[in-house]
PDB file of C-alpha atoms in Angstrom:
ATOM      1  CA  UNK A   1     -94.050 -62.923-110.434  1.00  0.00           C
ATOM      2  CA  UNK A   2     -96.299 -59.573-110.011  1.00  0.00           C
ATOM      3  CA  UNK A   3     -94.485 -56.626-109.245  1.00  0.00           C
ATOM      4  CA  UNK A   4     -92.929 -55.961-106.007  1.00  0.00           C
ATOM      5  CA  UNK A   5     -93.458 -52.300-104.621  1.00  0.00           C
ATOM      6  CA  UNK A   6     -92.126 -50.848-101.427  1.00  0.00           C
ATOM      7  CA  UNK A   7     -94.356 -47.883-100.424  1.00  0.00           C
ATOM      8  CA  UNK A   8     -92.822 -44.901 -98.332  1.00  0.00           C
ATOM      9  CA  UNK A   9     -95.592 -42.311 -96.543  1.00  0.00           C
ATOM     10  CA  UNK A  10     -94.615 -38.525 -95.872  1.00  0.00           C
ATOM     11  CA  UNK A  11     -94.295 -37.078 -92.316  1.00  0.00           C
ATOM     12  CA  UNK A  12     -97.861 -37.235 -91.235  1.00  0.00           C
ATOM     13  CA  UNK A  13    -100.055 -40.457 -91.845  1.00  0.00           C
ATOM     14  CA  UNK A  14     -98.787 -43.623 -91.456  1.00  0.00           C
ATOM     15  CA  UNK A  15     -98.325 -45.908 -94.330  1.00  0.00           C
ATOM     16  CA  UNK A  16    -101.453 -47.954 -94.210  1.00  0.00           C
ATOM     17  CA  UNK A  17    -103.377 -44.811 -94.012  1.00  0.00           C
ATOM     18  CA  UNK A  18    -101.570 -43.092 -96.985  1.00  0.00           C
ATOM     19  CA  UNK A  19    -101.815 -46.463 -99.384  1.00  0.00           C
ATOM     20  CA  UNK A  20    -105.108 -47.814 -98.604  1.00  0.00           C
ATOM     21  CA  UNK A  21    -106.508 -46.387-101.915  1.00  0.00           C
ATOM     22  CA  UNK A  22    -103.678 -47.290-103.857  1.00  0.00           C
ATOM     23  CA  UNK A  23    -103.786 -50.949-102.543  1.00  0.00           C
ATOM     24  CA  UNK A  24    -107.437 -50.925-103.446  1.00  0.00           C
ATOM     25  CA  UNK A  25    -106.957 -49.584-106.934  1.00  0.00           C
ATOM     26  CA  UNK A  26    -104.581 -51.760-107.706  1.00  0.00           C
ATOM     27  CA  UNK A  27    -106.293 -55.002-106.611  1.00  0.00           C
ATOM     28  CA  UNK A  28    -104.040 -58.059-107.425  1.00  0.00           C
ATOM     29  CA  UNK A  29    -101.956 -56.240-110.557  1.00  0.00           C
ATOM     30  CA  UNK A  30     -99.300 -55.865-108.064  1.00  0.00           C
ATOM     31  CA  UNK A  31     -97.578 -56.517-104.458  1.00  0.00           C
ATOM     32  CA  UNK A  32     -97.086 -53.425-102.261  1.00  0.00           C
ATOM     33  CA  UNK A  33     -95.328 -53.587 -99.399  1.00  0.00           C
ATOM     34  CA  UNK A  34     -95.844 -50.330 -96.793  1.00  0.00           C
ATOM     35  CA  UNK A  35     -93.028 -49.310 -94.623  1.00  0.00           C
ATOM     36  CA  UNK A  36     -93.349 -46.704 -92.417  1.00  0.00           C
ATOM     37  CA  UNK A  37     -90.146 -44.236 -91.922  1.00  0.00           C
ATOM     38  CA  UNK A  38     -87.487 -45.014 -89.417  1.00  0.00           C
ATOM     39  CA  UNK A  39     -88.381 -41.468 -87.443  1.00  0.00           C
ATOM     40  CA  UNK A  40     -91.406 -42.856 -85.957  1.00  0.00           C
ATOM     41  CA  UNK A  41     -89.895 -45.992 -84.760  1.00  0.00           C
ATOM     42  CA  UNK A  42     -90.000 -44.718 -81.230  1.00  0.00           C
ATOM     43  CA  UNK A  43     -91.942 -42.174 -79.468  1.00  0.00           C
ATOM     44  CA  UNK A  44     -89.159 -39.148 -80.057  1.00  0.00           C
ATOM     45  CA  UNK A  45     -87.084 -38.957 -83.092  1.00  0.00           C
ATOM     46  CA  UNK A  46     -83.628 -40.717 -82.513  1.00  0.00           C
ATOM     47  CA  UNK A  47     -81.193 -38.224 -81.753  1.00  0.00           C
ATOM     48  CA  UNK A  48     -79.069 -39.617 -84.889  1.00  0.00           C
ATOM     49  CA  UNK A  49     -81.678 -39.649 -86.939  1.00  0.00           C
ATOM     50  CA  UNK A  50     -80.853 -39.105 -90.212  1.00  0.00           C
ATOM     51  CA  UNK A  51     -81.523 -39.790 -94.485  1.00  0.00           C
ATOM     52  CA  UNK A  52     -79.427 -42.791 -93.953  1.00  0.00           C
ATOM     53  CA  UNK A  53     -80.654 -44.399 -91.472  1.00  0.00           C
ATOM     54  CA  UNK A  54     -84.012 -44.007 -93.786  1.00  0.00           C
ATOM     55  CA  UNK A  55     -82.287 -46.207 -96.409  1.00  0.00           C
ATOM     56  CA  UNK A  56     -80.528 -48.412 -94.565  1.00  0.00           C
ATOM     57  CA  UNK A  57     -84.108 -48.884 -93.046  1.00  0.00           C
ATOM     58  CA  UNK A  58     -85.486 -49.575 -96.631  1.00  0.00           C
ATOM     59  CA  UNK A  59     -82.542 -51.987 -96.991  1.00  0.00           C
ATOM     60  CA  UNK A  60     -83.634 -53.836 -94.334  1.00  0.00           C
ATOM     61  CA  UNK A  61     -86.852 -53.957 -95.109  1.00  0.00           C
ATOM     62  CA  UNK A  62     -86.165 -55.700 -98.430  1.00  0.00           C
ATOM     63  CA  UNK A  63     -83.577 -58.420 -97.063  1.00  0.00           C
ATOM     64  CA  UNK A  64     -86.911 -59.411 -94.964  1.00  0.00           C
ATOM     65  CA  UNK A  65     -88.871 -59.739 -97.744  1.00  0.00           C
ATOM     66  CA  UNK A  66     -86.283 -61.312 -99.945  1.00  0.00           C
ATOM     67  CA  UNK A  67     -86.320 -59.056-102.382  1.00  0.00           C
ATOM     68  CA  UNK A  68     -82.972 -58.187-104.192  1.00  0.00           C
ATOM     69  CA  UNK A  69     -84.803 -55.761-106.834  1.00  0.00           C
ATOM     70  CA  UNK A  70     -87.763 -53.910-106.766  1.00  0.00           C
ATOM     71  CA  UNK A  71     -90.250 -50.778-107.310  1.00  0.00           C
ATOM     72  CA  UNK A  72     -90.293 -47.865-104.794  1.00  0.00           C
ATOM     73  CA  UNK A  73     -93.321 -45.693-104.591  1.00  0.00           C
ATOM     74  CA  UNK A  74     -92.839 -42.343-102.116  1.00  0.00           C
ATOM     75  CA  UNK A  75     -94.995 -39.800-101.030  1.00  0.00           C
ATOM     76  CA  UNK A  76     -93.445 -36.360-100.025  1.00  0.00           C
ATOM     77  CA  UNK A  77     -90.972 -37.162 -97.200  1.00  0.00           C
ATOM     78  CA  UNK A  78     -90.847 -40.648 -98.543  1.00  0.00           C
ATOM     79  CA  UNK A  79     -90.608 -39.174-102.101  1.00  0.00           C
ATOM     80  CA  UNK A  80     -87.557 -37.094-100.674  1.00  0.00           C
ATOM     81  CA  UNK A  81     -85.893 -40.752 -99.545  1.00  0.00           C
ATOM     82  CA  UNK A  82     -86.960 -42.618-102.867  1.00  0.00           C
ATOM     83  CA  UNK A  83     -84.589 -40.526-104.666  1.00  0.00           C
ATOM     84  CA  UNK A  84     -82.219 -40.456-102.112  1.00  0.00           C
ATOM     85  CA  UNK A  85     -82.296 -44.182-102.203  1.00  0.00           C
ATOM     86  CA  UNK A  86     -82.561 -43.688-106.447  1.00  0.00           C
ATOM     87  CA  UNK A  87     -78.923 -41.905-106.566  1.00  0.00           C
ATOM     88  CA  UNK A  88     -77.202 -44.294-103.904  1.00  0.00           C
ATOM     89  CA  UNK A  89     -78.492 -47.670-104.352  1.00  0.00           C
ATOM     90  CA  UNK A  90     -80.035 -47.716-108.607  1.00  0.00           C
ATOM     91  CA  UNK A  91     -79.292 -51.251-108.894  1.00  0.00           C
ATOM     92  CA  UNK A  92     -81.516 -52.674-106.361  1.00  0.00           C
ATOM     93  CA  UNK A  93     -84.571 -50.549-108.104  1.00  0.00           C
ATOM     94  CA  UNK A  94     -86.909 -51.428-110.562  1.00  0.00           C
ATOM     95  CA  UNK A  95     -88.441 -47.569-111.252  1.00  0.00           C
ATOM     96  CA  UNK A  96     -89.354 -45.376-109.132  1.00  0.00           C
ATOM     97  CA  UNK A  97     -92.943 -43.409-108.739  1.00  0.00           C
ATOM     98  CA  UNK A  98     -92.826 -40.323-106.752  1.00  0.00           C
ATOM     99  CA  UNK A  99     -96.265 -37.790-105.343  1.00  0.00           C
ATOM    100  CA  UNK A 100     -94.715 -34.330-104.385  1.00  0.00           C
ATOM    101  CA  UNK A 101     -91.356 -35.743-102.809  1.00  0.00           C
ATOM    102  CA  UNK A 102     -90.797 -32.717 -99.928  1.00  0.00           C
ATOM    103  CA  UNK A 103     -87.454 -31.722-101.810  1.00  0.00           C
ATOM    104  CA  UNK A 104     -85.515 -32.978-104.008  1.00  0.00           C
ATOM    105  CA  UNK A 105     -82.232 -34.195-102.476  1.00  0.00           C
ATOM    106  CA  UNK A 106     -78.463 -32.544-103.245  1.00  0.00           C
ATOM    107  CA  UNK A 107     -77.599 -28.669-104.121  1.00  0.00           C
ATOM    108  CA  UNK A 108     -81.023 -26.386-103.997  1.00  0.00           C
ATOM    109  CA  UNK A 109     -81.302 -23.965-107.134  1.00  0.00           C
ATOM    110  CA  UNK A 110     -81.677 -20.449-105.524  1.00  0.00           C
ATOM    111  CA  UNK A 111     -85.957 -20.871-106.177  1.00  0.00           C
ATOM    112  CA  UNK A 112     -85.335 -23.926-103.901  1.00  0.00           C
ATOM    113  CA  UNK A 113     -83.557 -22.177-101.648  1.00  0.00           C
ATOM    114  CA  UNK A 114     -85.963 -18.966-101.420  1.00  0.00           C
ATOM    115  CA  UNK A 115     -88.949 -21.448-100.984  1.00  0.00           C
ATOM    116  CA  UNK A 116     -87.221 -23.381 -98.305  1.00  0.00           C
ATOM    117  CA  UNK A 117     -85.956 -19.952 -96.402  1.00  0.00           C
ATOM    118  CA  UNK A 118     -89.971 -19.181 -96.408  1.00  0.00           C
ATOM    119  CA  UNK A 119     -91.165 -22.423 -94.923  1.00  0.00           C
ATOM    120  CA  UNK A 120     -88.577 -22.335 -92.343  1.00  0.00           C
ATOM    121  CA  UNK A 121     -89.143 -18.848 -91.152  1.00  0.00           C
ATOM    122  CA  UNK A 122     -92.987 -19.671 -90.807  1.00  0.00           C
ATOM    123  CA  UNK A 123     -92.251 -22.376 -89.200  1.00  0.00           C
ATOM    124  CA  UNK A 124     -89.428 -20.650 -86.574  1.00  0.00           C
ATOM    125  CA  UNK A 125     -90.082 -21.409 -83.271  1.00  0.00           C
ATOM    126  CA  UNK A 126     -93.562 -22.936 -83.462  1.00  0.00           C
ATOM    127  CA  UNK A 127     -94.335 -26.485 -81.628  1.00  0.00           C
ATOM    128  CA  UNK A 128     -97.695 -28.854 -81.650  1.00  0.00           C
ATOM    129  CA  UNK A 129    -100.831 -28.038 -83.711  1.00  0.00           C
ATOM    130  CA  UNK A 130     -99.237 -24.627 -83.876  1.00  0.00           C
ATOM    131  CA  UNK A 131     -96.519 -26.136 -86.064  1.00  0.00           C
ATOM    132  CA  UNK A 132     -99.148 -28.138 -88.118  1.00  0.00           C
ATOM    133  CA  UNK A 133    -101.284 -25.682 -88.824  1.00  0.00           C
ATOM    134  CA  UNK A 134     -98.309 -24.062 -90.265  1.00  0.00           C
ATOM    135  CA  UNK A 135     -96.791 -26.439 -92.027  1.00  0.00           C
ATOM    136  CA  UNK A 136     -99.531 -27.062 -93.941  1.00  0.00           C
ATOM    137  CA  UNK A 137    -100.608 -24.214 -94.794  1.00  0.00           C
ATOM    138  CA  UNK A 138     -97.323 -23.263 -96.645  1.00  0.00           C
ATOM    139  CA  UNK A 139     -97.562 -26.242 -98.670  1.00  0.00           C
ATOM    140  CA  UNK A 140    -100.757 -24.961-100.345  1.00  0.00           C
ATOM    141  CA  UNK A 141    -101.252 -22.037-102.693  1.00  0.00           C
ATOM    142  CA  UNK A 142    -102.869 -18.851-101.152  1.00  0.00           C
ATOM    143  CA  UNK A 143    -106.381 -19.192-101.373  1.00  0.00           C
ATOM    144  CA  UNK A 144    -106.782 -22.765-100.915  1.00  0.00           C
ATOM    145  CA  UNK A 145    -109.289 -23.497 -98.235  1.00  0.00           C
ATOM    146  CA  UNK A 146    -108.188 -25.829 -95.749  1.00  0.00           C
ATOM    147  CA  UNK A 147    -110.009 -27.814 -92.773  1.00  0.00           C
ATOM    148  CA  UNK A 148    -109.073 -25.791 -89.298  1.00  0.00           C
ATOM    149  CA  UNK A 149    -106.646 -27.852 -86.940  1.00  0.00           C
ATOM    150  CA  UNK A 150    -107.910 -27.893 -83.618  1.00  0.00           C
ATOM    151  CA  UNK A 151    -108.057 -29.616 -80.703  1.00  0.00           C
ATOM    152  CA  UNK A 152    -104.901 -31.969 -79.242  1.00  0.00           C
ATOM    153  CA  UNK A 153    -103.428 -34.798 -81.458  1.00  0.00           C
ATOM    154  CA  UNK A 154    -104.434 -37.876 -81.387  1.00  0.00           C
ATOM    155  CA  UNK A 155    -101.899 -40.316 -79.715  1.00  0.00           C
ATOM    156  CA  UNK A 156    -100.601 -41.532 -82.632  1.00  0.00           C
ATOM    157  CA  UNK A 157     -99.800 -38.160 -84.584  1.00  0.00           C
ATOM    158  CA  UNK A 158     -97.951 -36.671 -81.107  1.00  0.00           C
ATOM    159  CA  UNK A 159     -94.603 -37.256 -82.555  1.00  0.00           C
ATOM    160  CA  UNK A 160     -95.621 -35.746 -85.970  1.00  0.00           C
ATOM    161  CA  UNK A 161     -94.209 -32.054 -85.693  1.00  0.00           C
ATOM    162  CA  UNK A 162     -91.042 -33.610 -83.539  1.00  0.00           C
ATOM    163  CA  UNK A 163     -90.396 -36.140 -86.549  1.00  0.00           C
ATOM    164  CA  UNK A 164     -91.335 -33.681 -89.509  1.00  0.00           C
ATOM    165  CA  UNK A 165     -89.261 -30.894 -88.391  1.00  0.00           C
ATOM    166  CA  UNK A 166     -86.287 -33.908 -87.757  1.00  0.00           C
ATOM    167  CA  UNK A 167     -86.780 -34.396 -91.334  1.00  0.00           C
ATOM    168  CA  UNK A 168     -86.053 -31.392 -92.275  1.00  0.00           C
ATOM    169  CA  UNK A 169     -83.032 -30.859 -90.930  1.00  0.00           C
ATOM    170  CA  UNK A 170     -81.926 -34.375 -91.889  1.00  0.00           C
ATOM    171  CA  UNK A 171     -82.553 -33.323 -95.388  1.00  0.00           C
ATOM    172  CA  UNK A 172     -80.885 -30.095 -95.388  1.00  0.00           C
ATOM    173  CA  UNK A 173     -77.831 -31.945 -94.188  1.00  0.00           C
ATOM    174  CA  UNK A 174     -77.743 -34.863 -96.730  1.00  0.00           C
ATOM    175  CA  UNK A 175     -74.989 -34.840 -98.310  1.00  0.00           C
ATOM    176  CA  UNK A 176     -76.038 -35.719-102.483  1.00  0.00           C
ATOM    177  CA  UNK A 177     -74.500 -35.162-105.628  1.00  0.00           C
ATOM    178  CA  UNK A 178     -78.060 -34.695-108.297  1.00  0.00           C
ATOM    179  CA  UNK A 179     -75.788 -35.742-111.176  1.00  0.00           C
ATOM    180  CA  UNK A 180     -76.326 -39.294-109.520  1.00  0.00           C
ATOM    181  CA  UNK A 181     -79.616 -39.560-110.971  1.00  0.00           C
ATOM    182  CA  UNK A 182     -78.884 -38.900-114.462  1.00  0.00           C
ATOM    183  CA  UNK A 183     -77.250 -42.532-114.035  1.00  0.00           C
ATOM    184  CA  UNK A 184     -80.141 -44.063-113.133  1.00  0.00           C
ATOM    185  CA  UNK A 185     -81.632 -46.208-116.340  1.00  0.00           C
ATOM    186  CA  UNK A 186     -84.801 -47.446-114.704  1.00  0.00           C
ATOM    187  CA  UNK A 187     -88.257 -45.496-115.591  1.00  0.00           C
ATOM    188  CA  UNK A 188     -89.717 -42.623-113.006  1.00  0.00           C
ATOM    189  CA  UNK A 189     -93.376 -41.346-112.586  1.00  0.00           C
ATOM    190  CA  UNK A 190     -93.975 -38.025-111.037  1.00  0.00           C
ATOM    191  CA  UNK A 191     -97.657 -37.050-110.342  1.00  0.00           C
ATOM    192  CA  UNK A 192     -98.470 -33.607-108.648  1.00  0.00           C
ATOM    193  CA  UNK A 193    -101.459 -31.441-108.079  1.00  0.00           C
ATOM    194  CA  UNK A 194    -101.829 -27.829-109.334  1.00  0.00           C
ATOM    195  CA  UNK A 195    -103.260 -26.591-105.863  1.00  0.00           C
ATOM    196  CA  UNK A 196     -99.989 -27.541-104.147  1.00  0.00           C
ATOM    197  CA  UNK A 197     -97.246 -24.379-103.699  1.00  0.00           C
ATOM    198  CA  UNK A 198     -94.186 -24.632-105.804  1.00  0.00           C
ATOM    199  CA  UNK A 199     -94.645 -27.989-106.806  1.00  0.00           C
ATOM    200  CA  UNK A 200     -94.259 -27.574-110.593  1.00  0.00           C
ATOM    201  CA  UNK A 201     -90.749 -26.201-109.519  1.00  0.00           C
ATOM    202  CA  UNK A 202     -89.956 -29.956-108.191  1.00  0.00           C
ATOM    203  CA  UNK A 203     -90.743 -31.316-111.347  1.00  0.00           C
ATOM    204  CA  UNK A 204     -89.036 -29.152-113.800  1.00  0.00           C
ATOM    205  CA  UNK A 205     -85.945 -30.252-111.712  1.00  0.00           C
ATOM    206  CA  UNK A 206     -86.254 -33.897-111.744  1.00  0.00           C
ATOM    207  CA  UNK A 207     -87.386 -33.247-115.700  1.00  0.00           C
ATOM    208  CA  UNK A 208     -84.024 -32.172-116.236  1.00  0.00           C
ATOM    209  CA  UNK A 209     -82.161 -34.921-114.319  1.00  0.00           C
ATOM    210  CA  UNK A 210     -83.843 -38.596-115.033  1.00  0.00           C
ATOM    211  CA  UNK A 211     -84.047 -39.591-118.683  1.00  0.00           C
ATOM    212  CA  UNK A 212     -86.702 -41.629-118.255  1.00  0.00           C
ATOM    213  CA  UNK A 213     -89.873 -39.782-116.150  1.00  0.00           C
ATOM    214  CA  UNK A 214     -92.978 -38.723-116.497  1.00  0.00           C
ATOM    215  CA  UNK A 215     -94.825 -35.902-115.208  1.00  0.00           C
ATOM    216  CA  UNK A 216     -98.987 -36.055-114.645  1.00  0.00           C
ATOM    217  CA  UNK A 217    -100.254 -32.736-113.303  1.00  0.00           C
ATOM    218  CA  UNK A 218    -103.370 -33.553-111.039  1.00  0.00           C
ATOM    219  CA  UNK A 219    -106.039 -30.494-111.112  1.00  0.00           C
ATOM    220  CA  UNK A 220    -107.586 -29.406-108.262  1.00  0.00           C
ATOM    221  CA  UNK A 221    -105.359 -31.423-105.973  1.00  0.00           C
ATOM    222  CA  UNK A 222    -102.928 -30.396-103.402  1.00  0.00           C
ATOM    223  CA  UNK A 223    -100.567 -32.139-100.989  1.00  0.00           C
ATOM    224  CA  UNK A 224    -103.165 -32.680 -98.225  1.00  0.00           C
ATOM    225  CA  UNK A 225    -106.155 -33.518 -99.568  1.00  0.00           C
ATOM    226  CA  UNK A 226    -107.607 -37.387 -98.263  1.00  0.00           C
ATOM    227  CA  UNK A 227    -105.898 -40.269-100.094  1.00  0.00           C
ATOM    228  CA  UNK A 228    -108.136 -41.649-101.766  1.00  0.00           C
ATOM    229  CA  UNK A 229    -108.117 -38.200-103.878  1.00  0.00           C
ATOM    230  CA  UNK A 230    -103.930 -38.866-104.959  1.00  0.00           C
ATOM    231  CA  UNK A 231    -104.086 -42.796-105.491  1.00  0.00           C
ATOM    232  CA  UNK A 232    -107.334 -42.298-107.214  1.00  0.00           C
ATOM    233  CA  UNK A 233    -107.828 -45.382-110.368  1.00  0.00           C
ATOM    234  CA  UNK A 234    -105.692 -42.843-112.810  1.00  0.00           C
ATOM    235  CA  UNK A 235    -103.163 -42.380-110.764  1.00  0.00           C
ATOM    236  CA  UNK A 236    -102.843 -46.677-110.438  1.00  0.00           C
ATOM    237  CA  UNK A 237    -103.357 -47.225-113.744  1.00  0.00           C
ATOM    238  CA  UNK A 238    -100.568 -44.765-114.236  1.00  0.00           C
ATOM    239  CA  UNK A 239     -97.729 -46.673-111.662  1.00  0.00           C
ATOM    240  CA  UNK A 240     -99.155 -49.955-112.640  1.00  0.00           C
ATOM    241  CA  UNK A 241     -97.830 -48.881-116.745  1.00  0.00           C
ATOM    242  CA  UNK A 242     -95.016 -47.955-114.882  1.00  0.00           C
ATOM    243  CA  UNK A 243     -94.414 -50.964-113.193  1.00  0.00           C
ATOM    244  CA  UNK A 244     -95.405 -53.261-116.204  1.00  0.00           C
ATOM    245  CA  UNK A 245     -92.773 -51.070-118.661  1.00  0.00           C
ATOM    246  CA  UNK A 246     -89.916 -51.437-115.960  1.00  0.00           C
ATOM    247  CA  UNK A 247     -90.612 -55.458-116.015  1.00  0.00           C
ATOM    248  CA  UNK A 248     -90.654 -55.908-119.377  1.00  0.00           C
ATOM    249  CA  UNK A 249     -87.349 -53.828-119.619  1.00  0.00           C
ATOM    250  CA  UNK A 250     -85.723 -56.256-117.587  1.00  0.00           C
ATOM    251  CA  UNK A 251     -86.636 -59.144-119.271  1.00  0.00           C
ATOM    252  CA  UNK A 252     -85.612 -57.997-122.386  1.00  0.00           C
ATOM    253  CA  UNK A 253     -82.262 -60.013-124.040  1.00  0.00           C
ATOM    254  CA  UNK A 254     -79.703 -57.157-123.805  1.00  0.00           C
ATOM    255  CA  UNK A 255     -77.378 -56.727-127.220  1.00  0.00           C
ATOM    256  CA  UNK A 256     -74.324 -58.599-126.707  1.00  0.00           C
ATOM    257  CA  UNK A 257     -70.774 -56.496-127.063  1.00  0.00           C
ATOM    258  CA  UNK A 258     -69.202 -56.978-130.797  1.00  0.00           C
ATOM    259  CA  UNK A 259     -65.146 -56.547-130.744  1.00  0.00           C
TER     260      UNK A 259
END
């Protein structure tokens, strides 16, 4: 049986729209399966919302599909779940692939904490494009040239800056102990650009708390750039290793106890 790979998007594009590429690129080596996150179910955030209703949502998900194991793949927001759902739930994965997760979950080191006091006070009190506009812009290093934001949304991205800044706070208020993920035995890919702000700082993090990861710095690349520039045929052939090592793993005979 080929892999099985649930596929998590961020807080702006959808899932199809953020895995196309990656789909593409990896042609039949592999089955993904793209959920989109429980805060766009509706047309407002649910006032509950909250991380665990994210992975109960991803439990779900896989009881439909009949899957009692598998591979989760998360992009920012859903990178942020992944390893929520990494240091709660490690038996039911396979490994775990990650593109900038938005934070990494539990106690922020003071650098965390500094860069998350910046992006909230940009983003203090700011609604619509507005919020956008900022939002993205903090996520980039200074001097990165970015495509203006103007005009309304489309429908479909109405509920973005509602459901992002839900996110956030959802986050924040997880409650997540990081040793958790020194437990986990399964393999972990981290890819991230060198354009995007801070993110080296993620990765040093999770460097120090999975045993098993590795890290692939993507030049010229930030958080925002199209697609089809992160899930590019390197960055498959790089999950689908990742997914082939974690399958093999689990075949392997494991070395009976000795009295």
């Amino acid at each position: 049986m080929k892999p099985q790979v649930i596929c998590l998007p961020g807080g702006v594009a959808p899932a199809a729209q953020r895995y196309a590429p990656l789909i593409a690129a990896v042609g039949a080596d592999a089955e993904l399966h793209l959920k989109d996150l429980e805060v766009y179910q509706d047309a407002s955030p649910p006032a509950d919302y909250s991380v665990d209703l994210e992975l109960r949502g991803i439990d779900k998900f896989a009881a439909s599909l009949g899957l009692d194991r598998f591979h989760l793949v998360g992009y920012s927001g859903g990178g942020f779940i992944s390893l929520a759902y990494a240091g709660t739930r490690r038996e039911r994965l396979m490994s775990v692939g990650l593109f900038e997760p938005a934070m990494v979950p539990g106690q922020l080191t003071a650098e965390e904490e500094s860069n998350m006091a910046r992006l909230k006070a940009k983003l203090d009190g700011l609604t619509g494009p507005e919020f956008m506009e900022a939002f993205v812009r903090e996520q980039v290093k200074p001097g990165v040239q970015l495509p203006p934001m103007s005009g309304p949304f489309p429908p479909e991205m109405q509920n973005r800056p509602a459901g992002i800044a839900a996110m956030m706070r959802a986050f924040l208020a997880f409650k997540f102990d990081r040793a958790s993920l020194r437990a986990c035995g399964f393999p972990v890919y981290l890819g991230y650009g060198d354009l995007t702000h801070e993110a080296a700082v993620e990765a040093g993090v999770l460097a120090r708390l999975f045993g098993d990861i590795r890290i692939q710095r993507y030049p010229d690349i930030h958080h925002f750039v199209p697609p089809d520039q992160i899930y590019t045929p390197v960055h498959a052939k790089s999950l689908k290793e990742l997914w082939h090592r974690a399958e093999a793993a689990s075949l392997a005979p494991q070395p009976s106890l000795q009295n």
